[in-house]
Coordinates of C-alpha atoms in Angstrom, one line a residue:
Chain L
M23 CA 258.1 90.9 166.8
T24 CA 258.3 93.2 163.8
E25 CA 259.1 96.8 164.5
A26 CA 256.2 99.2 164.6
F27 CA 255.4 101.0 161.3
E28 CA 255.6 104.7 161.7
L29 CA 253.2 107.1 160.1
D30 CA 253.3 110.9 160.6
V31 CA 250.1 112.5 159.3
R32 CA 250.9 115.9 160.9
P33 CA 252.0 117.4 157.6
I34 CA 248.8 116.4 155.9
L35 CA 246.7 117.9 158.8
R36 CA 248.7 121.1 158.8
N37 CA 248.0 121.5 155.1
G38 CA 244.3 121.1 155.8
G39 CA 244.2 117.5 154.3
E40 CA 242.3 114.4 155.3
P41 CA 244.6 111.7 156.5
F42 CA 242.1 108.8 156.8
G43 CA 243.1 107.3 153.5
A44 CA 246.8 107.3 154.3
I45 CA 246.1 105.7 157.7
M46 CA 244.0 102.9 156.2
G47 CA 246.6 102.3 153.5
A48 CA 249.2 101.9 156.2
V49 CA 247.0 99.6 158.3
N50 CA 246.4 97.4 155.3
A51 CA 250.1 97.2 154.6
L52 CA 251.0 96.0 158.1
A53 CA 252.4 92.6 158.5
P54 CA 250.5 90.2 160.7
G55 CA 251.2 91.2 164.3
Q56 CA 252.9 94.5 163.4
S57 CA 252.0 97.6 165.3
L58 CA 251.3 101.1 163.9
K59 CA 252.9 104.2 165.5
L60 CA 250.9 107.3 164.4
F61 CA 251.7 110.9 164.9
A62 CA 248.9 113.5 164.7
T63 CA 248.2 117.1 165.8
F64 CA 245.3 116.1 168.0
R65 CA 244.1 113.0 169.9
P66 CA 242.3 111.0 167.1
D67 CA 239.4 109.6 169.1
P68 CA 237.2 108.6 166.1
L69 CA 240.0 106.5 164.8
F70 CA 240.1 104.4 168.0
T71 CA 236.7 102.9 167.2
V72 CA 237.7 102.1 163.7
M73 CA 240.9 100.5 164.8
A74 CA 239.2 98.5 167.6
A75 CA 236.9 97.0 164.9
K76 CA 240.0 96.0 163.0
G77 CA 241.4 94.3 166.1
F78 CA 243.8 96.9 167.4
G79 CA 244.2 98.3 170.9
Y80 CA 245.8 101.7 171.4
E81 CA 248.0 103.7 173.7
A82 CA 247.9 107.5 173.2
T83 CA 250.7 109.8 174.6
R84 CA 250.8 113.6 174.5
L85 CA 254.1 114.9 173.3
N86 CA 255.8 117.9 174.7
D87 CA 254.9 120.1 171.7
G88 CA 251.2 119.3 172.1
D89 CA 251.0 116.8 169.3
W90 CA 250.0 113.2 169.9
E91 CA 251.7 109.8 169.4
V92 CA 249.4 106.8 169.3
M93 CA 250.6 103.3 169.3
F94 CA 248.1 100.8 167.8
V95 CA 248.9 97.3 168.8
P96 CA 247.1 94.3 167.3
N97 CA 245.1 92.3 169.9
A98 CA 246.7 89.0 171.0
Q99 CA 244.1 86.8 169.3
S100 CA 244.5 88.5 166.0
E101 CA 248.2 87.8 165.9
G102 CA 249.6 85.1 163.7
A103 CA 246.9 82.8 162.3
P104 CA 243.8 84.4 160.6
T105 CA 240.9 84.9 163.0
S106 CA 238.4 83.3 160.6
R107 CA 237.0 80.2 162.1
P108 CA 234.8 77.8 160.1
E109 CA 232.2 77.2 162.8
D110 CA 231.6 80.9 163.4
P111 CA 230.3 82.8 160.3
D112 CA 230.7 86.1 162.1
S113 CA 234.4 85.7 162.0
W114 CA 234.6 85.0 158.3
A115 CA 236.3 87.5 155.9
D116 CA 234.1 89.6 153.6
P117 CA 233.1 87.6 150.5
I118 CA 235.3 88.2 147.5
H119 CA 233.5 85.8 145.2
Y120 CA 229.9 86.4 144.0
L121 CA 227.6 84.0 142.1
D122 CA 224.1 84.8 141.1
C123 CA 222.3 81.4 140.6
T124 CA 218.8 82.7 140.6
E125 CA 218.3 82.2 136.9
M126 CA 219.8 78.7 136.8
D127 CA 217.8 75.5 136.6
P128 CA 218.6 73.0 139.4
P129 CA 221.0 71.3 139.8
E130 CA 223.2 73.9 137.9
P131 CA 223.7 76.1 141.0
M132 CA 225.2 73.1 142.8
V133 CA 227.6 72.5 139.9
Q134 CA 228.6 76.2 139.6
I135 CA 229.1 76.7 143.3
L136 CA 231.3 73.5 143.6
A137 CA 233.3 74.5 140.6
R138 CA 234.0 78.0 142.0
L139 CA 235.0 76.6 145.3
E140 CA 237.7 74.5 143.6
S141 CA 239.5 77.8 142.7
M142 CA 239.2 79.4 146.1
S143 CA 241.9 79.2 148.8
E144 CA 241.1 78.3 152.4
G145 CA 239.3 81.0 154.3
E146 CA 238.0 82.8 151.2
V147 CA 234.3 83.4 151.2
M148 CA 231.7 83.2 148.4
F149 CA 228.3 84.8 148.5
S150 CA 225.7 83.3 146.2
L151 CA 222.0 84.0 145.6
L152 CA 219.7 81.1 144.7
G153 CA 216.1 80.5 143.8
R154 CA 215.7 77.8 146.5
E155 CA 217.6 76.2 149.4
P156 CA 220.2 74.0 147.8
V157 CA 219.6 71.0 150.2
F158 CA 221.5 68.5 148.1
L159 CA 224.6 70.8 147.9
F160 CA 225.0 70.8 151.7
P161 CA 226.1 67.2 152.2
E162 CA 228.7 67.7 149.4
L163 CA 230.0 70.9 151.0
Q164 CA 230.4 69.0 154.3
V165 CA 232.2 66.1 152.7
R166 CA 234.6 68.5 151.0
G167 CA 235.3 70.4 154.3
H168 CA 233.7 73.7 153.4
A169 CA 231.6 75.6 155.9
W170 CA 228.3 77.5 155.0
A171 CA 225.6 79.7 156.4
G172 CA 222.4 80.6 154.6
D173 CA 218.9 81.8 154.9
F174 CA 216.0 83.1 152.9
D175 CA 215.5 86.9 152.3
A176 CA 212.6 88.7 154.0
E177 CA 210.3 87.9 151.1
G178 CA 211.2 84.2 151.1
T179 CA 212.0 84.3 147.4
A180 CA 215.8 84.2 147.3
Y181 CA 218.1 82.0 149.3
R182 CA 221.3 83.7 150.4
L183 CA 224.3 81.4 150.9
M184 CA 227.8 82.2 152.2
V185 CA 230.4 79.5 151.8
R186 CA 233.8 79.6 153.4
A187 CA 236.3 77.5 151.5
G188 CA 237.9 74.8 153.5
P189 CA 241.5 73.4 153.1
R190 CA 242.3 72.3 149.5
S191 CA 241.9 68.5 149.3
Chain U
M286 CA 224.2 74.0 159.4
H287 CA 221.1 72.0 158.7
M288 CA 220.8 69.8 155.7
A289 CA 219.0 67.0 154.0
T290 CA 221.0 63.8 153.5
I291 CA 220.6 61.1 151.0
S292 CA 218.8 58.2 152.5
R293 CA 220.6 55.0 151.7
W294 CA 217.5 52.8 151.9
T295 CA 215.3 54.7 149.4
L296 CA 216.2 52.4 146.5
A297 CA 215.6 49.3 148.5
Y298 CA 212.1 50.6 149.3
F299 CA 211.6 51.4 145.6
S300 CA 212.9 48.0 144.4
C301 CA 210.6 46.1 146.8
A302 CA 207.7 48.4 145.8
L303 CA 208.2 47.7 142.1
I304 CA 208.3 44.0 142.7
G305 CA 205.0 44.4 144.5
L306 CA 203.5 46.2 141.5
L307 CA 204.8 43.6 139.0
C308 CA 203.4 40.7 141.2
A309 CA 200.0 42.4 141.6
L310 CA 199.7 43.1 137.9
G311 CA 200.9 39.5 137.1
L312 CA 198.2 38.0 139.4
M313 CA 195.5 40.2 137.9
A314 CA 196.6 39.3 134.4
A315 CA 196.4 35.7 135.4
G316 CA 192.7 36.2 136.4
F317 CA 193.4 36.2 140.1
G318 CA 190.9 38.2 142.2
Y319 CA 188.2 40.7 141.0
P320 CA 186.4 40.5 138.5
N321 CA 186.7 36.6 138.5
D322 CA 186.3 36.6 142.2
G323 CA 184.1 38.8 144.3
L324 CA 185.0 42.4 145.3
M325 CA 185.6 41.3 148.9
A326 CA 186.9 37.8 148.2
P327 CA 190.1 36.8 149.8
R328 CA 191.9 36.5 146.5
T329 CA 190.8 40.1 145.6
L330 CA 192.1 41.2 149.0
V331 CA 195.5 39.6 148.2
V332 CA 195.8 41.7 145.0
V333 CA 194.5 44.8 146.7
H334 CA 197.0 44.7 149.6
L335 CA 199.8 43.8 147.3
V336 CA 199.0 47.0 145.4
T337 CA 198.3 49.3 148.4
I338 CA 201.0 48.0 150.9
G339 CA 203.5 46.2 148.7
W340 CA 203.6 48.8 145.9
L341 CA 202.1 52.1 147.0
S342 CA 202.9 52.3 150.7
L343 CA 206.5 51.1 150.3
L344 CA 206.9 53.6 147.4
M345 CA 205.5 56.4 149.5
L346 CA 207.5 55.6 152.6
G347 CA 210.7 55.3 150.6
A348 CA 209.9 58.7 149.0
L349 CA 209.0 60.3 152.3
L350 CA 212.2 59.0 154.1
Q351 CA 214.1 60.7 151.2
F352 CA 212.1 63.9 150.7
L353 CA 210.5 64.8 154.0
P354 CA 214.0 66.1 155.1
V355 CA 214.1 68.0 151.8
L356 CA 210.6 69.4 152.5
I357 CA 211.6 70.8 155.9
G358 CA 215.4 71.2 155.5
R359 CA 216.3 68.9 158.5
E360 CA 218.1 65.7 158.7
L361 CA 216.1 62.4 159.1
V362 CA 216.2 61.2 162.7
W363 CA 217.4 57.6 163.5
P364 CA 218.9 56.8 160.1
R365 CA 219.4 53.2 161.1
L366 CA 215.7 52.4 161.5
P367 CA 214.4 52.6 157.8
P368 CA 215.7 49.1 157.0
V369 CA 213.9 47.8 160.2
V370 CA 210.7 49.4 159.0
L371 CA 211.1 47.8 155.6
T372 CA 211.7 44.4 157.0
L373 CA 208.7 44.6 159.3
L374 CA 206.5 45.7 156.5
L375 CA 207.7 43.0 154.2
I376 CA 207.2 40.2 156.8
G377 CA 203.9 41.6 157.8
L378 CA 202.7 41.8 154.2
V379 CA 203.7 38.2 153.4
L380 CA 201.9 36.9 156.5
L381 CA 198.8 39.0 155.7
L382 CA 198.7 37.6 152.2
C383 CA 199.1 34.1 153.5
G384 CA 196.3 34.8 155.9
F385 CA 194.0 35.8 153.0
L386 CA 195.0 32.7 151.1
A387 CA 194.2 30.6 154.2
L388 CA 190.7 32.2 154.2
D389 CA 190.5 31.2 150.6
G390 CA 191.0 27.6 151.8
L391 CA 194.7 27.1 151.0
H392 CA 195.9 23.9 152.8
G393 CA 198.4 24.1 155.6
L394 CA 197.7 27.7 156.4
S395 CA 195.7 29.0 159.3
A396 CA 193.7 32.2 159.2
D397 CA 195.2 33.1 162.6
I398 CA 198.2 34.5 160.8
L399 CA 196.0 37.2 159.4
P400 CA 195.9 39.3 162.6
F401 CA 199.5 38.3 163.3
G402 CA 200.6 39.7 160.0
G403 CA 198.5 42.8 160.6
L404 CA 200.2 43.4 163.9
I405 CA 203.6 43.2 162.4
L406 CA 202.5 45.6 159.6
L407 CA 201.0 47.9 162.3
S408 CA 204.4 47.9 164.2
G409 CA 206.2 48.7 160.9
F410 CA 203.9 51.6 160.1
C411 CA 204.1 52.9 163.7
L412 CA 207.9 52.9 163.5
A413 CA 207.8 54.7 160.2
A414 CA 205.4 57.3 161.6
A415 CA 207.7 57.8 164.7
I416 CA 210.7 58.5 162.5
L417 CA 208.8 60.9 160.2
F418 CA 206.9 62.7 162.9
T419 CA 210.0 63.1 165.1
T420 CA 211.8 64.5 162.0
L421 CA 208.9 66.9 161.4
L422 CA 209.0 68.1 165.0
R423 CA 212.5 69.4 164.3
A424 CA 211.3 71.7 161.6
S425 CA 211.3 75.4 162.5
S426 CA 208.1 75.9 160.5
L427 CA 205.8 73.5 158.7
P428 CA 205.1 74.5 155.0
L429 CA 201.6 73.4 153.8
P430 CA 203.0 70.5 151.7
A431 CA 204.4 69.0 155.0
G432 CA 200.9 69.6 156.5
F433 CA 199.5 67.2 153.9
V434 CA 202.1 64.6 154.8
V435 CA 201.1 65.0 158.5
L436 CA 197.5 64.3 157.7
G437 CA 198.6 61.4 155.5
L438 CA 200.7 59.8 158.2
I439 CA 197.8 60.1 160.7
S440 CA 195.6 58.4 158.2
M441 CA 198.2 55.7 157.6
L442 CA 198.1 54.8 161.4
V443 CA 194.3 54.8 161.4
T444 CA 194.3 52.6 158.3
A445 CA 196.7 50.1 159.9
M446 CA 194.8 49.9 163.2
L447 CA 191.4 49.6 161.4
G448 CA 193.0 46.9 159.2
E449 CA 194.3 45.0 162.2
T450 CA 190.8 45.1 163.7
L451 CA 189.3 43.8 160.5
A452 CA 191.9 41.1 160.3
S453 CA 191.0 40.0 163.9
V454 CA 187.3 39.9 162.9
L455 CA 188.0 37.9 159.7
A456 CA 190.2 35.4 161.7
G457 CA 187.3 35.0 164.1
L458 CA 189.0 36.5 167.2
V459 CA 186.4 39.2 167.6
G460 CA 182.7 38.4 167.4
G461 CA 179.3 40.0 168.2
D462 CA 177.4 42.9 166.7
F463 CA 180.6 45.0 166.4
S464 CA 182.2 42.5 164.1
V465 CA 179.1 42.4 161.8
A466 CA 179.0 46.2 161.8
L467 CA 182.7 46.4 161.1
V468 CA 182.6 44.1 158.2
E469 CA 179.6 45.9 156.8
H470 CA 180.8 49.5 157.2
G471 CA 184.4 49.3 158.3
V472 CA 185.9 48.1 155.0
G473 CA 184.8 51.3 153.2
L474 CA 186.4 53.4 156.0
H475 CA 189.6 51.3 155.9
A476 CA 189.8 51.9 152.1
A477 CA 188.9 55.6 152.4
F478 CA 191.6 56.1 155.1
G479 CA 194.2 54.1 153.2
L480 CA 193.7 55.2 149.6
G481 CA 192.3 58.7 150.3
G482 CA 193.8 59.8 153.6
W483 CA 197.1 58.1 153.6
L484 CA 198.3 57.6 150.0
T485 CA 196.5 60.5 148.2
L486 CA 197.2 63.2 150.8
A487 CA 200.8 62.2 151.1
A488 CA 201.1 62.1 147.3
M489 CA 199.6 65.6 147.1
G490 CA 202.1 66.9 149.7
V491 CA 205.1 65.4 148.1
S492 CA 204.0 66.3 144.6
Y493 CA 203.6 70.0 145.6
R494 CA 207.3 70.2 146.4
L495 CA 208.6 67.9 143.7
V496 CA 206.6 69.5 140.9
S497 CA 207.7 73.0 141.9
M498 CA 211.3 71.7 142.2
F499 CA 211.4 69.8 138.9
L500 CA 209.5 72.5 136.9
V501 CA 211.5 75.4 138.5
A502 CA 208.2 77.1 139.4
P503 CA 207.6 79.3 142.5
E504 CA 206.1 77.3 145.3
R505 CA 202.3 77.6 145.8
K506 CA 201.3 79.4 149.0
G507 CA 198.0 81.0 147.9
A508 CA 194.4 80.5 148.8
L509 CA 193.9 77.4 146.6
T510 CA 196.7 75.5 148.4
A511 CA 195.1 76.5 151.7
L512 CA 191.6 75.5 150.4
A513 CA 193.0 72.1 149.2
F514 CA 194.6 71.5 152.6
W515 CA 191.7 72.6 154.8
S516 CA 189.2 70.7 152.7
A517 CA 191.3 67.6 153.1
A518 CA 191.5 68.2 156.8
V519 CA 187.7 68.6 157.1
A520 CA 187.2 65.4 155.0
L521 CA 189.6 63.5 157.2
G522 CA 188.0 64.9 160.3
A523 CA 184.5 63.8 159.2
L524 CA 185.9 60.4 158.3
V525 CA 187.3 60.1 161.9
G526 CA 183.9 61.1 163.1
A527 CA 182.3 58.3 161.1
L528 CA 184.8 55.9 162.5
F529 CA 184.0 56.9 166.1
A530 CA 180.2 56.6 165.3
L531 CA 180.8 53.1 164.0
V532 CA 182.8 52.0 167.1
A533 CA 180.3 53.6 169.5
T534 CA 177.0 52.7 167.9
N535 CA 177.8 50.0 165.4
T536 CA 176.1 52.1 162.7
S537 CA 177.2 54.1 159.7
W538 CA 177.1 57.9 160.1
S539 CA 175.8 58.9 156.7
L540 CA 176.0 62.7 157.3
G541 CA 179.7 62.4 158.2
L542 CA 180.4 60.3 155.1
A543 CA 178.5 62.8 152.9
L544 CA 180.6 65.6 154.5
T545 CA 183.8 63.6 153.8
G546 CA 182.7 63.2 150.1
I547 CA 182.0 66.9 149.5
A548 CA 185.1 68.1 151.3
A549 CA 187.2 65.5 149.4
I550 CA 185.8 66.6 146.1
L551 CA 186.6 70.2 147.0
A552 CA 190.2 69.2 148.1
V553 CA 190.9 67.3 144.9
G554 CA 189.4 70.1 142.7
A555 CA 191.5 72.8 144.5
Y556 CA 194.6 70.6 144.3
L557 CA 194.2 69.9 140.5
I558 CA 193.6 73.6 139.7
D559 CA 196.5 74.7 141.9
I560 CA 198.9 72.2 140.3
A561 CA 197.7 73.3 136.8
A562 CA 198.7 76.9 137.9
L563 CA 202.1 75.5 139.0
Y564 CA 202.6 74.0 135.6
R565 CA 201.7 77.3 133.9
T566 CA 204.1 79.4 136.1
R567 CA 207.1 77.1 135.4
R568 CA 210.3 78.5 134.1
R569 CA 211.5 75.2 132.5
A570 CA 210.0 75.6 129.0
T571 CA 210.0 72.0 127.8
L572 CA 208.2 69.5 129.8
E573 CA 210.4 66.6 130.7
L574 CA 208.9 63.1 130.4
H575 CA 208.4 62.6 134.2
M576 CA 206.4 65.8 134.4
A577 CA 204.3 64.9 131.4
G578 CA 203.7 61.5 133.1
A579 CA 202.6 63.3 136.2
V580 CA 200.0 65.2 134.2
A581 CA 198.6 61.9 133.0
A582 CA 198.5 60.7 136.6
M583 CA 196.7 63.8 137.8
G584 CA 194.2 63.5 135.0
M585 CA 193.6 60.0 136.4
L586 CA 193.0 61.5 139.9
G587 CA 190.2 63.7 138.3
L588 CA 188.8 60.7 136.5
G589 CA 189.0 58.4 139.4
A590 CA 187.4 60.9 141.8
S591 CA 184.5 61.5 139.4
L592 CA 184.0 57.7 138.9
L593 CA 184.1 57.1 142.6
T594 CA 181.5 59.9 143.2
W595 CA 179.3 58.3 140.6
A596 CA 179.8 54.8 141.9
L597 CA 178.9 55.8 145.5
W598 CA 175.9 57.7 144.2
S599 CA 174.6 54.9 142.0
G600 CA 175.8 52.0 144.1
I601 CA 177.1 50.2 140.9
E602 CA 179.7 47.7 142.0
S603 CA 181.6 47.6 138.8
A604 CA 182.0 51.4 138.8
L605 CA 183.4 51.3 142.3
A606 CA 185.9 48.7 141.2
A607 CA 186.9 50.7 138.2
S608 CA 187.3 53.9 140.2
M609 CA 189.5 52.1 142.8
H610 CA 191.6 50.7 139.9
V611 CA 192.0 54.2 138.4
L612 CA 192.9 55.8 141.7
A613 CA 195.3 53.1 142.8
L614 CA 197.1 52.2 139.6
G615 CA 196.4 55.3 137.4
W616 CA 196.7 58.2 139.9
L617 CA 199.0 56.9 142.6
G618 CA 200.8 54.2 140.6
G619 CA 201.1 56.4 137.6
L620 CA 202.4 59.3 139.6
G621 CA 204.9 56.9 141.3
L622 CA 206.2 55.5 138.1
A623 CA 206.6 59.0 136.6
M624 CA 208.4 60.4 139.7
L625 CA 210.7 57.3 139.8
Y626 CA 211.7 58.1 136.3
K627 CA 213.3 61.3 137.7
I628 CA 214.1 60.3 141.3
V629 CA 216.2 57.2 140.3
P630 CA 218.4 59.0 137.8
F631 CA 218.7 62.0 140.2
L632 CA 219.8 59.9 143.1
T633 CA 222.2 58.0 140.9
W634 CA 223.6 61.2 139.5
L635 CA 224.2 62.6 143.0
E636 CA 225.8 59.4 144.1
C637 CA 228.1 59.0 141.1
F638 CA 228.9 62.6 140.1
A639 CA 228.5 64.9 143.1
P640 CA 232.0 63.9 144.3
L641 CA 233.5 65.0 141.0
M642 CA 231.4 68.1 140.5
G643 CA 233.5 71.3 139.9
R644 CA 236.6 69.2 139.4
I645 CA 235.8 67.6 136.0
T646 CA 232.9 68.1 133.5
T647 CA 230.0 66.0 134.8
P648 CA 226.9 64.9 132.8
R649 CA 223.5 66.4 133.5
V650 CA 220.8 64.4 135.3
Q651 CA 218.9 64.1 132.0
D652 CA 221.9 62.5 130.4
L653 CA 221.3 59.4 132.5
V654 CA 218.0 58.6 130.7
N655 CA 216.9 58.2 127.2
E656 CA 213.4 59.7 127.1
G657 CA 212.6 58.5 123.6
R658 CA 213.1 54.9 124.8
A659 CA 210.8 55.4 127.8
V660 CA 207.9 57.2 126.1
P661 CA 206.2 54.1 124.6
W662 CA 206.2 52.3 128.0
F663 CA 204.5 55.3 129.7
V664 CA 201.9 55.5 126.9
L665 CA 201.3 51.8 127.1
Y666 CA 200.9 51.9 130.9
F667 CA 198.4 54.7 130.9
A668 CA 196.5 53.6 127.9
A669 CA 196.2 50.1 129.4
E670 CA 195.0 51.7 132.6
L671 CA 192.1 53.5 130.8
A672 CA 191.2 50.4 128.8
G673 CA 191.4 48.2 132.0
A674 CA 189.1 50.6 133.9
A675 CA 186.6 50.5 131.0
A676 CA 186.8 46.7 130.9
L677 CA 186.0 46.6 134.7
L678 CA 183.2 49.0 134.2
L679 CA 181.7 46.9 131.4
K680 CA 182.5 43.6 133.2
V681 CA 184.4 42.0 130.3
E682 CA 186.8 39.9 132.3
H683 CA 188.9 38.6 129.4
V684 CA 189.5 42.1 128.0
F685 CA 190.5 43.2 131.6
Q686 CA 193.1 40.4 131.7
L687 CA 194.4 41.4 128.4
T688 CA 194.7 45.1 129.3
T689 CA 196.4 44.1 132.6
M690 CA 198.9 42.1 130.6
L691 CA 199.7 45.2 128.5
Q692 CA 199.9 47.3 131.7
L693 CA 202.3 44.8 133.1
L694 CA 204.4 45.0 129.9
G695 CA 204.4 48.8 130.3
A696 CA 205.5 48.6 133.9
V697 CA 208.3 46.1 133.1
G698 CA 209.5 48.4 130.3
L699 CA 209.7 51.3 132.8
V700 CA 211.5 49.1 135.4
V701 CA 214.1 48.3 132.7
Q702 CA 214.5 52.1 132.2
Y703 CA 215.2 52.6 135.9
V704 CA 217.7 49.8 136.0
R705 CA 219.4 51.3 132.9
A706 CA 219.7 54.6 134.7
R707 CA 221.1 52.9 137.7
R708 CA 223.6 51.0 135.5
L709 CA 224.6 54.3 133.7
A710 CA 223.7 52.5 130.5
D711 CA 222.3 55.5 128.7
L712 CA 225.2 57.9 129.5
P713 CA 227.0 59.5 126.5
T714 CA 230.2 57.8 125.5
A715 CA 232.4 60.3 127.3
W716 CA 231.5 58.6 130.6
K717 CA 231.1 55.1 129.2
N718 CA 233.8 53.7 131.5
H719 CA 232.6 55.5 134.7
P720 CA 232.4 53.1 137.6
R721 CA 228.8 51.9 138.1
P722 CA 227.1 52.2 141.4
R723 CA 225.6 49.3 143.3
L724 CA 222.1 48.6 141.9
I725 CA 220.2 48.9 145.2
L726 CA 222.2 49.9 148.2
P727 CA 224.5 52.9 147.6
A728 CA 228.0 52.7 149.2
T729 CA 228.6 55.1 152.1
R730 CA 230.9 58.0 151.8
K731 CA 233.1 59.1 154.6
R732 CA 232.4 62.7 155.8
S733 CA 235.3 64.8 156.7
V734 CA 235.1 66.5 160.1
V735 CA 234.6 70.3 159.7

């Protein structure tokens, strides 16, 4: 396993600064499976919740000088392969592609969505907004190995569709 | 992940239906049936059932097997059964027609096959209803258009059962006062359930969804839609009441029939005004040919309903015949031909180009047809319908045969357009060498396992 990445935010805290940005920057720079060793002047309880949501467990130790060392270890299931599973929309990554099809005449939304999917890598998610449920798109998504989840908004006027790109064929 | 899938058998239904239409028009053009024969003569019954079962019912069932899943966003249950339904209906229809010919005195045929054919038809309709009802039960909610389809399917079953009883009476299997009462009053009910309850209500339901889809207009959910639906339900309920009265007392229940008439007029009126509003709120500026054709068909519904009201009021037989002609071939047949002009290219486009979409430039659906080429055939068909109805009204048989010949020509012209769309014959040159799909039965595509 890769060695833990060390981040000491004590200087920032002592200067009255806010270390959250630095911590998130470090977290995002971690290699898959890599742990984060954090040094702080207090036990950073609020951070534990944030890190738990990102799939990290923690082990907090009080140092002799009264400062704290916290080891954030990625949970076992989040190691290695990405956690996004096609059959579970809750596990999908946040969408990075957006397509507003509300002004398009059918079947243009179908053409546009399929065209955009061709440029996406596996696991990437697209969010699109449509004027109606694209019932004829779904069989084609299935044949091409993409996964989708969708529903109407509260007013029933717009259909919200998330598509998770499948493996490139 | 719910979805609607393309039904493989839709085009087979449509092809058989179109053959039914061409045969019926051909027979009428040759002087077979009304007005050369009586309104209830066996030869007239041959033509009538060729139109209502062979053409309209097959067309409607083919469309429902395709679009009911779209209407409710669920997959069709038992996808292997539609060809069985089609086979049962075709065999039943042929036997029924042979039974009518036997009544007409054709040698070598026994009238006994009439109820036998009716029974096979009934089993086909029941199977179709089972598939469609079970699919409907899977819907999380039923939009009003699907409600129309439910009423239509119930009427379809009543029509088939009543028809089978009539066939048994005509074949002499059932006798007594009941058979006399049934022949006297039951035929009108059979026609009302079939043409009104089944075909018209199902066409209303399907058209609500298709028109809003093709015009890119917001779906109708207002008071007029509800009025159309509930008036139709009341009309149908009163008609069922009249049927029970006939079975129980061997008499006609005129109050129930009057209620049916008033509620039906209300339903048709509300539907036509509602659809007019749907056209006005459309986002697609130019009206494509199939939607213009649908306007003509809906005009025929207004005309046919008015004619029928007048005919029932005055008791004039030729007006009744003309109204039936306008409703069956102008409204339902015209709407069917107009919708086929969109549905056939659309299904062909999906079949041929959906697999390539997003990977290469694909043609648009409207590239598969040449509207300029189809316009004269639609005009001919609808103009011949009006002229034919007038000829029936005025009882000029030879003119009626001539207008029917022209109507047949119009229908043949439109069938050629559907075949051209299927053969990709009107596509721009860029896709000239694109592999053509099979004419009737689409090839299956393997689905990858997600």
